[in-house]
């Protein structure tokens, strides 16, 4: 029986495999910097081709990745009854939540004790909290009348964003995914971030009205973006004015 050690770091997206304590140079190396799940179906065929023996496998990584390894091993043994793959007790690394909590604690300590005042500012804290947030922002940026709003409407499955062959997006619209909502709703804010309008449900007519209102600088929208789930991550789509939109000079700097 050949001893195999698999080390997978999902944070660095890196796999290392050792055969009888020596670094493996098998075919799997092509995928070393690729997410394990993308080539997991080929892992045990590659190992069997290299070892040509039953395998005793030790895994170092996260619990979820180990469960995927175990499922792949079981599937391979179902196909090849004469092959035996023994999975030893995994060496589980701290999970992502524990790493995040450690990072937050470290930031709090540094933020409180750092001798540089600029690094203790609320702006630094805000940026850190944004970086740690589960929200994943995607800004749609292109020149005027290039189809940004049309693209977002297609993604939303609703004609919500103003779309026509002229300068039509005058404000920034942020659409945050909330799977539990059956209708879109919005809060309009001025340049200072103050809420000036609330709308529920949000319609294309109301969006056009808010977009044309010079008092509105930002439209915060919540609703169900149909092609994603917000279970682990919240997608936020941002529809922006084209930088060549002459309706307001500030658009050049967005």
CSV table of C-alpha atoms in Angstrom, one decimal:
chain,number,residue,atom,x,y,z
A,1,UNK,CA,0.0,0.0,0.0
A,2,UNK,CA,1.4,3.4,-1.0
A,3,UNK,CA,1.3,6.3,1.4
A,4,UNK,CA,-0.2,9.5,-0.1
A,5,UNK,CA,-0.4,12.9,1.6
A,6,UNK,CA,-2.6,15.6,0.0
A,7,UNK,CA,-2.2,19.1,1.2
A,8,UNK,CA,-4.8,21.6,-0.1
A,9,UNK,CA,-4.9,25.3,0.8
A,10,UNK,CA,-8.2,26.8,-0.5
A,11,UNK,CA,-7.2,30.3,0.4
A,12,UNK,CA,-4.0,30.2,-1.7
A,13,UNK,CA,-5.6,27.7,-4.2
A,14,UNK,CA,-2.7,25.4,-4.0
A,15,UNK,CA,-2.3,21.6,-3.9
A,16,UNK,CA,0.7,19.6,-2.8
A,17,UNK,CA,0.9,15.8,-3.0
A,18,UNK,CA,3.6,13.6,-1.5
A,19,UNK,CA,4.1,9.9,-2.4
A,20,UNK,CA,5.8,8.0,0.3
A,21,UNK,CA,7.1,11.3,1.8
A,22,UNK,CA,8.5,12.5,-1.5
A,23,UNK,CA,6.9,15.3,-3.7
A,24,UNK,CA,4.8,13.8,-6.5
A,25,UNK,CA,5.4,14.8,-10.1
A,26,UNK,CA,2.4,13.2,-11.5
A,27,UNK,CA,-0.1,14.4,-14.1
A,28,UNK,CA,-2.2,16.2,-11.4
A,29,UNK,CA,0.6,18.9,-11.3
A,30,UNK,CA,-1.1,20.6,-14.2
A,31,UNK,CA,-3.9,21.6,-11.8
A,32,UNK,CA,-1.7,22.5,-8.8
A,33,UNK,CA,-2.9,26.2,-8.8
A,34,UNK,CA,-6.5,25.3,-9.7
A,35,UNK,CA,-9.4,24.8,-7.2
A,36,UNK,CA,-9.4,21.2,-6.1
A,37,UNK,CA,-13.1,20.6,-6.9
A,38,UNK,CA,-12.5,21.5,-10.6
A,39,UNK,CA,-10.3,18.5,-11.2
A,40,UNK,CA,-11.3,16.2,-8.3
A,41,UNK,CA,-12.8,13.6,-10.6
A,42,UNK,CA,-9.3,13.1,-12.1
A,43,UNK,CA,-7.4,13.0,-8.8
A,44,UNK,CA,-7.6,9.3,-8.0
A,45,UNK,CA,-7.1,8.1,-11.6
A,46,UNK,CA,-3.9,10.2,-11.7
A,47,UNK,CA,-2.7,8.8,-8.3
A,48,UNK,CA,-3.5,5.2,-9.4
A,49,UNK,CA,-1.6,5.8,-12.6
A,50,UNK,CA,1.4,7.1,-10.7
A,51,UNK,CA,1.4,4.6,-7.8
A,52,UNK,CA,-0.2,1.5,-9.4
A,53,UNK,CA,-1.1,0.3,-5.9
A,54,UNK,CA,-3.7,0.6,-3.2
A,55,UNK,CA,-3.6,3.9,-1.4
A,56,UNK,CA,-3.4,5.1,2.2
A,57,UNK,CA,-4.3,8.7,2.0
A,58,UNK,CA,-3.8,11.5,4.6
A,59,UNK,CA,-5.4,14.8,3.9
A,60,UNK,CA,-4.4,18.3,5.2
A,61,UNK,CA,-7.0,21.0,4.6
A,62,UNK,CA,-10.5,22.0,5.6
A,63,UNK,CA,-13.3,19.7,6.6
A,64,UNK,CA,-15.5,20.5,3.6
A,65,UNK,CA,-12.6,19.7,1.2
A,66,UNK,CA,-11.9,16.4,3.0
A,67,UNK,CA,-15.6,15.4,2.5
A,68,UNK,CA,-15.2,16.1,-1.2
A,69,UNK,CA,-12.0,14.0,-1.3
A,70,UNK,CA,-13.9,11.1,0.5
A,71,UNK,CA,-16.8,11.3,-1.9
A,72,UNK,CA,-14.3,11.1,-4.9
A,73,UNK,CA,-12.5,8.1,-3.3
A,74,UNK,CA,-15.8,6.3,-2.7
A,75,UNK,CA,-16.9,6.9,-6.2
A,76,UNK,CA,-13.6,5.6,-7.6
A,77,UNK,CA,-13.8,2.4,-5.5
A,78,UNK,CA,-17.4,1.9,-6.8
A,79,UNK,CA,-16.1,1.9,-10.4
A,80,UNK,CA,-13.0,-0.2,-9.7
A,81,UNK,CA,-13.9,-3.0,-7.2
A,82,UNK,CA,-10.3,-4.3,-7.0
A,83,UNK,CA,-8.9,-0.9,-5.8
A,84,UNK,CA,-8.7,0.0,-2.1
A,85,UNK,CA,-8.3,3.6,-0.9
A,86,UNK,CA,-7.9,4.0,2.9
A,87,UNK,CA,-8.5,7.5,4.2
A,88,UNK,CA,-6.8,8.3,7.4
A,89,UNK,CA,-8.2,10.8,9.9
A,90,UNK,CA,-7.7,14.2,8.2
A,91,UNK,CA,-5.6,17.0,9.6
A,92,UNK,CA,-8.1,19.8,9.6
A,93,UNK,CA,-6.9,23.4,9.3
A,94,UNK,CA,-8.8,26.2,10.9
A,95,UNK,CA,-11.9,27.0,8.9
A,96,UNK,CA,-12.6,30.2,7.2
A,97,UNK,CA,-14.8,31.6,10.0
A,98,UNK,CA,-12.1,31.0,12.6
A,99,UNK,CA,-9.6,32.8,10.3
A,100,UNK,CA,-11.9,35.7,9.8
A,101,UNK,CA,-12.5,36.1,13.6
A,102,UNK,CA,-8.8,36.0,14.2
A,103,UNK,CA,-8.3,38.7,11.5
A,104,UNK,CA,-11.0,40.9,13.1
A,105,UNK,CA,-9.5,40.5,16.5
A,106,UNK,CA,-6.1,41.5,15.1
A,107,UNK,CA,-7.5,44.5,13.4
A,108,UNK,CA,-9.2,45.7,16.6
A,109,UNK,CA,-6.0,45.4,18.5
A,110,UNK,CA,-4.0,47.3,15.8
A,111,UNK,CA,-6.7,49.9,15.4
A,112,UNK,CA,-6.7,50.6,19.2
A,113,UNK,CA,-2.9,50.5,19.8
A,114,UNK,CA,-1.4,51.8,16.5
A,115,UNK,CA,0.8,54.9,17.2
A,116,UNK,CA,-0.2,56.4,13.8
A,117,UNK,CA,-3.4,58.5,14.1
A,118,UNK,CA,-4.2,58.1,10.4
A,119,UNK,CA,-4.4,54.3,10.7
A,120,UNK,CA,-6.9,54.7,13.7
A,121,UNK,CA,-9.4,56.8,11.6
A,122,UNK,CA,-13.0,55.8,11.1
A,123,UNK,CA,-12.3,55.8,7.3
A,124,UNK,CA,-9.8,52.9,7.8
A,125,UNK,CA,-12.3,51.0,9.9
A,126,UNK,CA,-15.0,51.5,7.3
A,127,UNK,CA,-12.7,50.2,4.5
A,128,UNK,CA,-11.8,47.2,6.7
A,129,UNK,CA,-15.5,46.4,7.4
A,130,UNK,CA,-16.3,46.7,3.7
A,131,UNK,CA,-13.5,44.3,2.9
A,132,UNK,CA,-14.8,41.8,5.5
A,133,UNK,CA,-18.4,42.1,4.3
A,134,UNK,CA,-20.1,39.2,2.5
A,135,UNK,CA,-21.2,41.7,-0.1
A,136,UNK,CA,-19.6,41.3,-3.5
A,137,UNK,CA,-19.8,44.5,-5.5
A,138,UNK,CA,-19.8,44.4,-9.3
A,139,UNK,CA,-19.7,47.8,-11.0
A,140,UNK,CA,-20.9,48.0,-14.6
A,141,UNK,CA,-18.8,50.7,-16.2
A,142,UNK,CA,-18.7,51.8,-19.8
A,143,UNK,CA,-19.2,54.9,-22.0
A,144,UNK,CA,-22.6,56.5,-22.4
A,145,UNK,CA,-25.3,54.4,-24.4
A,146,UNK,CA,-23.1,51.3,-24.5
A,147,UNK,CA,-25.8,49.1,-23.0
A,148,UNK,CA,-24.9,49.0,-19.2
A,149,UNK,CA,-28.5,49.4,-18.1
A,150,UNK,CA,-29.8,47.0,-20.7
A,151,UNK,CA,-27.3,44.4,-19.4
A,152,UNK,CA,-28.4,44.8,-15.8
A,153,UNK,CA,-32.1,44.6,-16.8
A,154,UNK,CA,-31.4,41.3,-18.4
A,155,UNK,CA,-29.6,40.1,-15.3
A,156,UNK,CA,-32.5,41.2,-13.1
A,157,UNK,CA,-35.2,39.8,-15.4
A,158,UNK,CA,-37.0,43.1,-15.2
A,159,UNK,CA,-36.9,46.4,-17.2
A,160,UNK,CA,-36.0,48.4,-14.1
A,161,UNK,CA,-33.0,50.5,-15.2
A,162,UNK,CA,-33.7,53.4,-17.7
A,163,UNK,CA,-32.3,52.3,-21.0
A,164,UNK,CA,-32.4,54.4,-24.2
A,165,UNK,CA,-30.0,55.6,-26.9
A,166,UNK,CA,-28.9,58.8,-25.1
A,167,UNK,CA,-27.5,59.9,-21.7
A,168,UNK,CA,-30.1,58.2,-19.5
A,169,UNK,CA,-28.3,57.1,-16.3
A,170,UNK,CA,-27.8,60.3,-14.3
A,171,UNK,CA,-27.3,58.6,-10.9
A,172,UNK,CA,-25.6,55.6,-9.4
A,173,UNK,CA,-28.0,52.8,-8.8
A,174,UNK,CA,-26.9,50.0,-6.4
A,175,UNK,CA,-28.9,46.7,-6.6
A,176,UNK,CA,-28.4,44.4,-3.6
A,177,UNK,CA,-29.5,40.7,-3.9
A,178,UNK,CA,-32.1,39.7,-1.3
A,179,UNK,CA,-33.5,36.2,-2.1
A,180,UNK,CA,-36.4,36.6,0.3
A,181,UNK,CA,-37.9,39.7,-1.5
A,182,UNK,CA,-40.6,39.2,-4.1
A,183,UNK,CA,-40.5,42.8,-5.4
A,184,UNK,CA,-37.8,45.4,-5.7
A,185,UNK,CA,-37.7,48.3,-3.3
A,186,UNK,CA,-35.5,51.5,-3.2
A,187,UNK,CA,-34.2,54.3,-1.0
A,188,UNK,CA,-33.1,57.4,-2.8
A,189,UNK,CA,-30.3,59.5,-1.2
A,190,UNK,CA,-28.8,62.9,-1.7
A,191,UNK,CA,-25.1,63.8,-2.1
A,192,UNK,CA,-24.7,63.7,1.7
A,193,UNK,CA,-26.2,60.2,2.0
A,194,UNK,CA,-29.5,61.4,3.5
A,195,UNK,CA,-32.6,59.4,2.5
A,196,UNK,CA,-35.1,61.6,0.6
A,197,UNK,CA,-37.4,59.0,-1.0
A,198,UNK,CA,-38.6,55.5,-0.3
A,199,UNK,CA,-40.4,53.3,-2.8
A,200,UNK,CA,-41.9,49.9,-2.4
A,201,UNK,CA,-42.5,48.3,-4.8
A,202,UNK,CA,-40.1,49.9,-7.3
A,203,UNK,CA,-41.3,50.3,-10.8
A,204,UNK,CA,-39.6,51.4,-14.1
A,205,UNK,CA,-41.6,54.6,-14.0
A,206,UNK,CA,-40.4,55.5,-10.5
A,207,UNK,CA,-36.8,54.7,-11.5
A,208,UNK,CA,-37.1,57.1,-14.4
A,209,UNK,CA,-38.5,59.7,-12.1
A,210,UNK,CA,-35.8,59.4,-9.5
A,211,UNK,CA,-33.1,59.2,-12.2
A,212,UNK,CA,-34.3,62.6,-13.6
A,213,UNK,CA,-34.5,64.2,-10.2
A,214,UNK,CA,-31.3,66.4,-9.6
A,215,UNK,CA,-31.6,65.9,-5.8
A,216,UNK,CA,-31.0,62.2,-6.1
A,217,UNK,CA,-27.4,61.1,-6.1
A,218,UNK,CA,-27.7,57.4,-5.2
A,219,UNK,CA,-30.5,54.9,-5.5
A,220,UNK,CA,-30.1,51.9,-3.1
A,221,UNK,CA,-32.2,49.0,-4.5
A,222,UNK,CA,-33.0,45.7,-2.8
A,223,UNK,CA,-34.5,42.7,-4.5
A,224,UNK,CA,-34.1,39.1,-5.7
A,225,UNK,CA,-31.4,38.8,-8.5
A,226,UNK,CA,-32.7,35.6,-10.0
A,227,UNK,CA,-29.5,33.8,-11.1
A,228,UNK,CA,-27.6,33.9,-7.7
A,229,UNK,CA,-28.2,33.0,-4.1
A,230,UNK,CA,-27.4,35.3,-1.2
A,231,UNK,CA,-26.8,32.4,1.2
A,232,UNK,CA,-23.0,32.9,1.5
A,233,UNK,CA,-22.5,36.1,-0.5
A,234,UNK,CA,-24.6,39.0,-1.4
A,235,UNK,CA,-24.1,40.2,-5.0
A,236,UNK,CA,-24.4,44.0,-5.4
A,237,UNK,CA,-24.7,45.3,-9.0
A,238,UNK,CA,-23.8,49.0,-9.5
A,239,UNK,CA,-25.2,50.8,-12.6
A,240,UNK,CA,-23.1,53.9,-13.2
A,241,UNK,CA,-23.4,57.0,-15.5
A,242,UNK,CA,-21.0,56.8,-18.5
A,243,UNK,CA,-17.8,58.9,-17.9
A,244,UNK,CA,-18.6,60.8,-21.1
A,245,UNK,CA,-22.1,61.7,-20.0
A,246,UNK,CA,-22.1,65.5,-20.3
A,247,UNK,CA,-25.2,66.0,-18.1
A,248,UNK,CA,-22.9,66.4,-15.0
A,249,UNK,CA,-19.2,67.1,-14.9
A,250,UNK,CA,-18.7,64.8,-11.9
A,251,UNK,CA,-19.5,61.7,-14.0
A,252,UNK,CA,-16.0,62.1,-15.6
A,253,UNK,CA,-14.5,61.1,-12.2
A,254,UNK,CA,-16.6,58.0,-11.4
